[in-house]
């Protein structure tokens, strides 16, 4: 269950700077040229309604980047600010994106997490992935 003051919103390109800053602060997060603003804008346009942020007050404290190729879903860059971990935010973001994938007829999803990302792998194990 999300904290009472948290809200999940569709990610918009206007969120990019704050989202990217959170990604940069997250150990184990692999970033590349594909994560430049213009590429994320294309991704969000192509995959409308699948990527989300979690906000508390006016601060972005969680993200999920999600898309599909028409057959399979793909999840990238699930992160929650360190001080908010363990409060159901990551799980809430994942559930929202998976729900939207299912609404689009996508029932199988792949996720990307580096083998040495201890925190990320622990999160995914806790969700049953």
Backbone as ProteinMPNN parsed JSONL, in Angstrom:
{"seq_chain_A": "XXXXXXXXXXXXXXXXXXXXXXXXXXXXXXXXXXXXXXXXXXXXXXXXXXXXXXXXXXXXXXXXXXXXXXXXXXXXXXXXXXXXXXXXXXXXXXXXXXXXXXXXXXXXXXXXXXXXXXXXXXXXXXXXX", "coords_chain_A": {"N_chain_A": [[0.843, -1.184, 0.0], [0.559, 2.175, -0.864], [2.145, 5.086, 0.604], [0.064, 7.497, 2.244], [0.307, 10.139, 1.303], [1.388, 9.873, -1.197], [1.357, 9.868, -4.772], [0.693, 8.308, -7.879], [1.549, 9.062, -11.118], [1.226, 9.51, -14.672], [4.249, 9.424, -16.466], [5.706, 12.299, -17.808], [7.374, 14.164, -20.386], [8.173, 16.56, -19.353], [8.926, 15.935, -16.816], [11.448, 14.991, -16.998], [14.102, 16.037, -16.203], [14.127, 15.904, -13.377], [13.533, 13.2, -13.025], [15.73, 12.006, -14.333], [17.781, 12.87, -12.686], [17.158, 11.451, -10.338], [17.543, 8.838, -11.313], [20.322, 8.957, -11.76], [21.258, 9.089, -9.168], [20.844, 6.586, -8.217], [22.264, 3.683, -7.176], [23.551, 1.039, -9.198], [21.963, 1.533, -11.369], [21.867, 1.461, -14.779], [22.813, 3.691, -17.165], [22.632, 5.23, -20.398], [23.282, 6.576, -23.72], [20.779, 6.155, -24.754], [19.132, 7.075, -22.828], [19.013, 9.777, -22.985], [17.338, 12.968, -23.122], [15.871, 13.454, -25.556], [15.565, 10.88, -26.565], [14.143, 9.565, -24.551], [11.833, 11.059, -24.721], [10.835, 10.221, -27.239], [10.392, 7.534, -26.6], [8.404, 7.727, -24.577], [6.337, 8.868, -26.069], [5.816, 6.882, -27.979], [5.018, 4.838, -26.317], [2.703, 5.534, -24.838], [1.141, 6.214, -21.736], [2.23, 4.14, -20.212], [4.498, 4.435, -18.633], [5.517, 5.637, -15.443], [5.591, 7.982, -12.671], [6.187, 8.447, -9.184], [5.022, 10.685, -6.852], [5.628, 12.614, -3.96], [4.353, 15.2, -2.27], [5.765, 17.792, -3.984], [7.815, 16.397, -5.087], [9.526, 14.056, -7.098], [9.764, 10.747, -6.342], [9.909, 8.182, -7.192], [10.146, 5.96, -10.048], [9.125, 4.344, -13.101], [9.938, 2.996, -16.178], [8.352, 1.93, -18.978], [7.431, -0.109, -21.722], [6.365, -1.541, -24.901], [6.604, -3.937, -27.624], [4.511, -4.676, -29.128], [4.125, -7.345, -28.79], [5.533, -8.202, -26.493], [6.098, -6.904, -23.229], [8.297, -4.472, -21.734], [10.306, -3.589, -19.022], [12.018, -0.995, -17.519], [14.348, 0.871, -15.531], [13.201, 1.039, -12.876], [12.922, 2.702, -9.972], [13.262, 3.914, -6.634], [13.53, 6.576, -4.413], [16.011, 6.414, -1.901], [15.234, 6.9, 0.828], [12.549, 6.316, 0.779], [12.146, 3.687, 0.228], [10.798, 0.352, 0.588], [8.205, 0.897, 1.222], [6.157, 0.198, -0.434], [6.091, 1.585, -2.803], [7.657, 1.046, -5.15], [6.51, -1.418, -5.855], [3.876, -0.557, -6.303], [4.236, 1.102, -8.556], [5.14, -0.784, -10.453], [2.899, -2.519, -10.564], [0.984, -0.75, -11.643], [2.042, -0.192, -14.236], [2.09, -2.809, -15.328], [-0.618, -3.434, -15.269], [-1.578, -1.605, -17.176], [-0.212, -2.546, -19.438], [-1.488, -5.046, -19.744], [-4.05, -4.136, -20.347], [-3.595, -3.296, -22.884], [-3.334, -5.632, -24.196], [-1.0, -7.022, -23.802], [0.626, -9.628, -22.368], [2.922, -10.777, -21.467], [6.002, -9.993, -20.008], [9.245, -8.554, -19.952], [12.017, -7.788, -17.858], [14.689, -5.548, -17.074], [17.597, -5.749, -15.308], [20.702, -5.267, -13.822], [23.046, -7.86, -13.047], [24.745, -7.352, -10.9], [23.374, -5.506, -9.415], [22.476, -5.235, -6.449], [20.43, -4.192, -4.731], [18.319, -3.779, -6.565], [17.907, -6.402, -7.554], [17.137, -7.673, -5.181], [14.736, -6.35, -4.7], [13.177, -7.217, -6.947], [13.14, -9.97, -6.464], [11.647, -9.989, -4.127], [9.167, -9.371, -5.111], [8.448, -11.571, -6.47], [9.463, -12.062, -9.001]], "CA_chain_A": [[0.0, 0.0, 0.0], [1.329, 3.419, -0.972], [1.94, 6.09, 1.653], [-1.134, 8.305, 2.014], [0.606, 11.379, 0.574], [2.029, 9.535, -2.471], [0.464, 9.687, -5.919], [1.313, 7.785, -9.097], [1.122, 9.842, -12.28], [1.899, 9.166, -15.919], [5.477, 10.179, -16.695], [5.68, 13.268, -18.907], [8.731, 14.606, -20.707], [8.475, 17.685, -18.461], [9.488, 15.359, -15.592], [12.719, 14.36, -17.334], [15.277, 16.46, -15.441], [14.044, 15.355, -12.021], [13.608, 11.746, -13.172], [17.114, 11.648, -14.662], [18.564, 13.103, -11.466], [16.909, 10.3, -9.465], [18.245, 7.697, -11.901], [21.764, 9.13, -11.538], [21.533, 8.877, -7.738], [20.475, 5.215, -7.864], [23.322, 2.701, -7.442], [23.14, -0.104, -10.001], [21.166, 1.985, -12.518], [22.681, 1.6, -15.98], [22.33, 4.755, -18.05], [23.378, 5.325, -21.65], [22.745, 7.586, -24.642], [19.347, 5.88, -24.937], [18.412, 7.767, -21.761], [19.004, 11.229, -23.216], [15.983, 13.508, -23.121], [15.166, 13.276, -26.831], [15.228, 9.463, -26.713], [13.063, 9.279, -23.598], [10.624, 11.674, -25.281], [10.339, 9.296, -28.268], [9.904, 6.342, -25.909], [7.137, 8.052, -23.917], [5.338, 9.098, -27.115], [5.498, 5.58, -28.573], [4.461, 3.96, -25.282], [1.865, 6.429, -24.027], [0.365, 5.659, -20.639], [2.844, 2.941, -19.634], [5.576, 4.818, -17.717], [4.945, 6.406, -14.334], [6.378, 8.529, -11.576], [5.487, 8.574, -7.908], [5.34, 11.97, -6.23], [5.19, 12.989, -2.618], [4.339, 16.661, -2.355], [6.164, 18.158, -5.347], [9.076, 15.709, -5.369], [9.472, 12.726, -7.708], [10.517, 9.832, -5.487], [9.915, 6.865, -7.809], [9.914, 5.926, -11.498], [9.178, 3.119, -13.898], [9.902, 3.213, -17.619], [7.741, 0.702, -19.482], [6.956, -0.05, -23.1], [6.179, -2.853, -25.527], [6.845, -4.008, -29.062], [3.316, -5.255, -29.729], [4.014, -8.726, -28.306], [6.114, -8.323, -25.157], [6.364, -5.68, -22.488], [9.661, -4.285, -21.24], [10.368, -2.699, -17.864], [13.34, -0.425, -17.274], [14.524, 2.027, -14.636], [12.353, 1.105, -11.683], [13.718, 3.214, -8.86], [12.606, 4.657, -5.558], [14.509, 7.28, -3.584], [16.429, 5.54, -0.798], [14.483, 7.115, 2.071], [11.156, 5.882, 0.606], [12.096, 2.26, -0.114], [10.14, -0.526, 1.547], [6.886, 1.447, 1.55], [5.191, -0.223, -1.445], [6.098, 2.494, -3.955], [8.125, 0.3, -6.316], [5.468, -2.397, -6.195], [2.751, 0.188, -6.869], [4.608, 1.525, -9.909], [5.154, -1.98, -11.306], [1.51, -2.954, -10.752], [0.316, 0.201, -12.544], [2.508, -0.425, -15.608], [1.639, -4.13, -15.788], [-2.065, -3.297, -15.498], [-1.748, -0.904, -18.457], [0.205, -3.474, -20.49], [-2.576, -6.017, -19.928], [-5.15, -3.432, -21.022], [-3.214, -3.201, -24.299], [-3.227, -6.982, -24.738], [0.36, -7.54, -23.596], [0.523, -10.474, -21.18], [4.25, -11.247, -21.074], [6.851, -8.82, -19.831], [10.645, -8.753, -19.583], [12.584, -6.661, -17.132], [16.127, -5.422, -17.196], [18.298, -5.381, -14.076], [22.063, -5.793, -13.861], [23.297, -8.929, -12.081], [25.415, -6.816, -9.708], [22.497, -4.528, -8.762], [22.002, -5.975, -5.279], [19.146, -3.647, -4.285], [17.324, -4.063, -7.596], [17.605, -7.835, -7.57], [16.384, -7.984, -3.958], [13.368, -5.867, -4.926], [12.465, -8.098, -7.872], [12.918, -11.247, -5.775], [10.564, -9.796, -3.154], [7.892, -9.283, -5.829], [8.178, -12.865, -7.084], [10.0, -12.149, -10.365]], "C_chain_A": [[0.887, 1.245, 0.0], [1.133, 4.3, 0.261], [0.784, 7.013, 1.264], [-0.875, 9.54, 1.154], [1.289, 11.132, -0.769], [0.986, 9.428, -3.575], [1.272, 9.216, -7.119], [0.684, 8.497, -10.28], [1.858, 9.35, -13.518], [3.133, 10.045, -16.086], [5.308, 11.058, -17.931], [7.112, 13.718, -19.186], [9.133, 15.798, -19.836], [9.079, 17.205, -17.137], [10.943, 14.936, -15.768], [13.875, 14.757, -16.42], [15.271, 15.858, -14.037], [14.138, 13.825, -12.036], [15.057, 11.324, -13.41], [18.024, 11.83, -13.451], [18.39, 11.935, -10.49], [17.615, 9.057, -10.002], [19.741, 7.77, -11.613], [22.157, 8.859, -10.09], [21.303, 7.43, -7.306], [21.604, 4.251, -8.204], [22.769, 1.514, -8.234], [22.312, 0.25, -11.225], [22.108, 2.18, -13.706], [22.074, 2.633, -16.911], [23.23, 4.845, -19.272], [22.801, 6.453, -22.492], [21.249, 7.382, -24.888], [18.501, 6.619, -23.906], [18.486, 9.284, -21.872], [17.564, 11.696, -23.398], [15.234, 13.234, -24.424], [14.759, 11.815, -27.05], [14.117, 9.04, -25.753], [11.756, 9.884, -24.105], [10.011, 10.776, -26.358], [9.717, 8.057, -27.622], [8.544, 6.598, -25.269], [6.017, 8.266, -24.934], [4.871, 7.766, -27.706], [4.754, 4.667, -27.594], [3.6, 4.749, -24.295], [1.108, 5.663, -22.942], [0.95, 4.434, -19.972], [3.933, 3.244, -18.61], [5.026, 5.787, -16.679], [6.012, 6.965, -13.405], [5.526, 8.437, -10.315], [5.973, 9.871, -7.28], [4.837, 11.995, -4.795], [5.426, 14.484, -2.537], [4.726, 17.019, -3.779], [7.436, 17.449, -5.788], [8.822, 14.342, -5.994], [10.364, 11.807, -6.883], [10.538, 8.405, -6.044], [9.619, 6.943, -9.294], [9.815, 4.485, -11.996], [9.069, 3.537, -15.357], [9.436, 1.896, -18.223], [7.257, 0.912, -20.913], [6.717, -1.457, -23.63], [6.419, -2.758, -27.024], [5.646, -4.581, -29.815], [3.079, -6.689, -29.295], [4.432, -8.863, -26.852], [6.284, -6.947, -24.532], [7.801, -5.662, -22.009], [9.644, -3.256, -20.124], [11.816, -2.295, -17.647], [13.238, 0.603, -16.143], [13.463, 2.151, -13.545], [13.255, 1.575, -10.548], [12.839, 3.965, -7.878], [13.712, 5.306, -4.74], [14.757, 6.475, -2.307], [15.556, 5.68, 0.449], [13.022, 6.674, 1.987], [11.036, 4.4, 0.262], [11.418, 1.458, 0.989], [8.754, -0.06, 1.955], [5.828, 1.108, 0.494], [5.18, 0.624, -2.708], [6.549, 1.774, -5.224], [7.086, -0.699, -6.79], [4.268, -1.706, -6.837], [3.013, 0.646, -8.291], [4.568, 0.343, -10.872], [3.728, -2.449, -11.585], [0.772, -2.053, -11.735], [0.733, -0.052, -13.995], [2.032, -1.767, -16.143], [0.144, -4.144, -16.08], [-2.331, -2.647, -16.858], [-1.294, -1.784, -19.628], [-0.907, -4.478, -20.781], [-3.75, -5.388, -20.658], [-4.868, -3.279, -22.514], [-3.001, -4.573, -24.926], [-1.848, -7.599, -24.61], [0.363, -8.316, -22.283], [1.856, -11.075, -20.749], [5.171, -10.042, -21.04], [8.258, -9.24, -19.414], [11.105, -7.546, -18.781], [14.092, -6.704, -17.27], [16.697, -4.943, -15.876], [19.681, -6.032, -14.146], [22.263, -6.828, -12.758], [23.927, -8.401, -10.796], [24.609, -5.722, -8.998], [21.801, -5.232, -7.591], [20.617, -5.503, -4.845], [18.039, -3.976, -5.282], [16.93, -5.528, -7.63], [16.831, -8.267, -6.332], [14.93, -7.529, -4.103], [12.599, -6.843, -5.809], [12.202, -9.459, -7.247], [11.752, -11.129, -4.795], [9.193, -9.709, -3.817], [7.538, -10.592, -6.542], [8.684, -13.011, -8.508], [11.271, -12.952, -10.362]], "O_chain_A": [[1.841, 1.344, 0.771], [0.075, 4.264, 0.889], [0.562, 7.273, 0.082], [-1.732, 9.943, 0.367], [1.726, 12.083, -1.418], [-0.129, 8.959, -3.347], [2.394, 9.67, -7.344], [-0.537, 8.535, -10.432], [2.973, 8.838, -13.427], [3.076, 11.256, -15.877], [4.824, 10.605, -18.968], [7.965, 13.654, -18.301], [10.322, 16.016, -19.607], [9.682, 17.998, -16.414], [11.601, 14.562, -14.797], [14.568, 13.879, -15.908], [16.294, 15.361, -13.567], [14.757, 13.232, -11.153], [15.553, 10.398, -12.769], [18.932, 11.03, -13.224], [19.361, 11.483, -9.884], [18.218, 8.307, -9.235], [20.358, 6.764, -11.262], [23.284, 8.44, -9.825], [21.544, 7.086, -6.148], [21.883, 4.017, -9.38], [21.661, 1.045, -7.974], [21.992, -0.621, -12.033], [23.041, 2.979, -13.636], [20.952, 2.467, -17.389], [24.429, 4.575, -19.199], [21.936, 7.199, -22.034], [20.535, 8.336, -25.197], [17.293, 6.772, -24.086], [18.069, 9.996, -20.958], [16.688, 10.919, -23.777], [14.075, 12.821, -24.39], [13.722, 11.546, -27.656], [13.252, 8.243, -26.113], [10.691, 9.289, -23.938], [8.794, 10.592, -26.386], [8.657, 7.591, -28.04], [7.632, 5.782, -25.401], [4.873, 7.886, -24.685], [3.676, 7.553, -27.908], [3.957, 3.824, -28.006], [3.758, 4.636, -23.079], [0.518, 4.612, -23.194], [0.246, 3.745, -19.234], [4.258, 2.382, -17.793], [4.189, 6.639, -16.981], [7.15, 6.498, -13.359], [4.299, 8.359, -10.381], [7.174, 10.123, -7.188], [3.771, 11.47, -4.473], [6.544, 14.967, -2.71], [4.056, 16.576, -4.712], [8.069, 17.86, -6.761], [8.012, 13.562, -5.494], [11.562, 12.051, -6.739], [11.124, 7.514, -5.43], [8.936, 7.857, -9.757], [10.346, 3.553, -11.393], [8.207, 4.337, -15.721], [10.058, 0.857, -18.002], [6.742, 1.975, -21.262], [6.849, -2.44, -22.901], [6.438, -1.676, -27.611], [5.75, -4.929, -30.991], [1.965, -7.199, -29.412], [3.776, -9.551, -26.07], [6.573, -5.964, -25.214], [8.444, -6.705, -21.893], [9.047, -2.188, -20.256], [12.716, -3.133, -17.598], [12.162, 1.125, -15.853], [12.903, 3.224, -13.322], [14.237, 0.913, -10.21], [11.824, 4.561, -8.239], [14.711, 4.665, -4.414], [13.828, 5.928, -1.714], [15.183, 4.678, 1.059], [12.324, 6.654, 3.001], [9.931, 3.911, 0.027], [11.455, 1.828, 2.162], [8.187, -0.565, 2.924], [4.729, 1.661, 0.519], [4.35, 0.408, -3.591], [5.896, 1.88, -6.262], [6.818, -0.81, -7.986], [3.706, -2.214, -7.807], [2.123, 0.588, -9.14], [4.03, 0.451, -11.974], [3.39, -2.746, -12.731], [0.013, -2.543, -12.572], [-0.117, -0.118, -14.883], [1.613, -1.855, -17.297], [-0.304, -4.79, -17.027], [-3.208, -3.089, -17.6], [-1.918, -1.772, -20.689], [-1.229, -4.728, -21.942], [-4.379, -6.034, -21.497], [-5.794, -3.148, -23.315], [-2.538, -4.67, -26.063], [-1.563, -8.608, -25.255], [0.134, -7.746, -21.216], [1.909, -11.81, -19.763], [5.131, -9.184, -21.921], [8.433, -10.165, -18.621], [10.642, -6.427, -18.998], [14.687, -7.747, -17.544], [16.338, -3.875, -15.379], [19.806, -7.208, -14.488], [21.715, -6.691, -11.664], [23.675, -8.939, -9.718], [25.117, -5.082, -8.076], [20.693, -5.75, -7.726], [19.726, -6.322, -4.616], [16.95, -4.399, -4.892], [15.747, -5.856, -7.724], [15.961, -9.134, -6.418], [14.008, -8.23, -3.685], [11.492, -7.253, -5.461], [11.144, -10.046, -7.476], [10.961, -12.062, -4.65], [8.172, -9.943, -3.17], [6.47, -10.712, -7.142], [8.362, -13.999, -9.169], [11.882, -13.143, -11.413]]}, "name": "protein", "num_of_chains": 1, "seq": "XXXXXXXXXXXXXXXXXXXXXXXXXXXXXXXXXXXXXXXXXXXXXXXXXXXXXXXXXXXXXXXXXXXXXXXXXXXXXXXXXXXXXXXXXXXXXXXXXXXXXXXXXXXXXXXXXXXXXXXXXXXXXXXXX"}
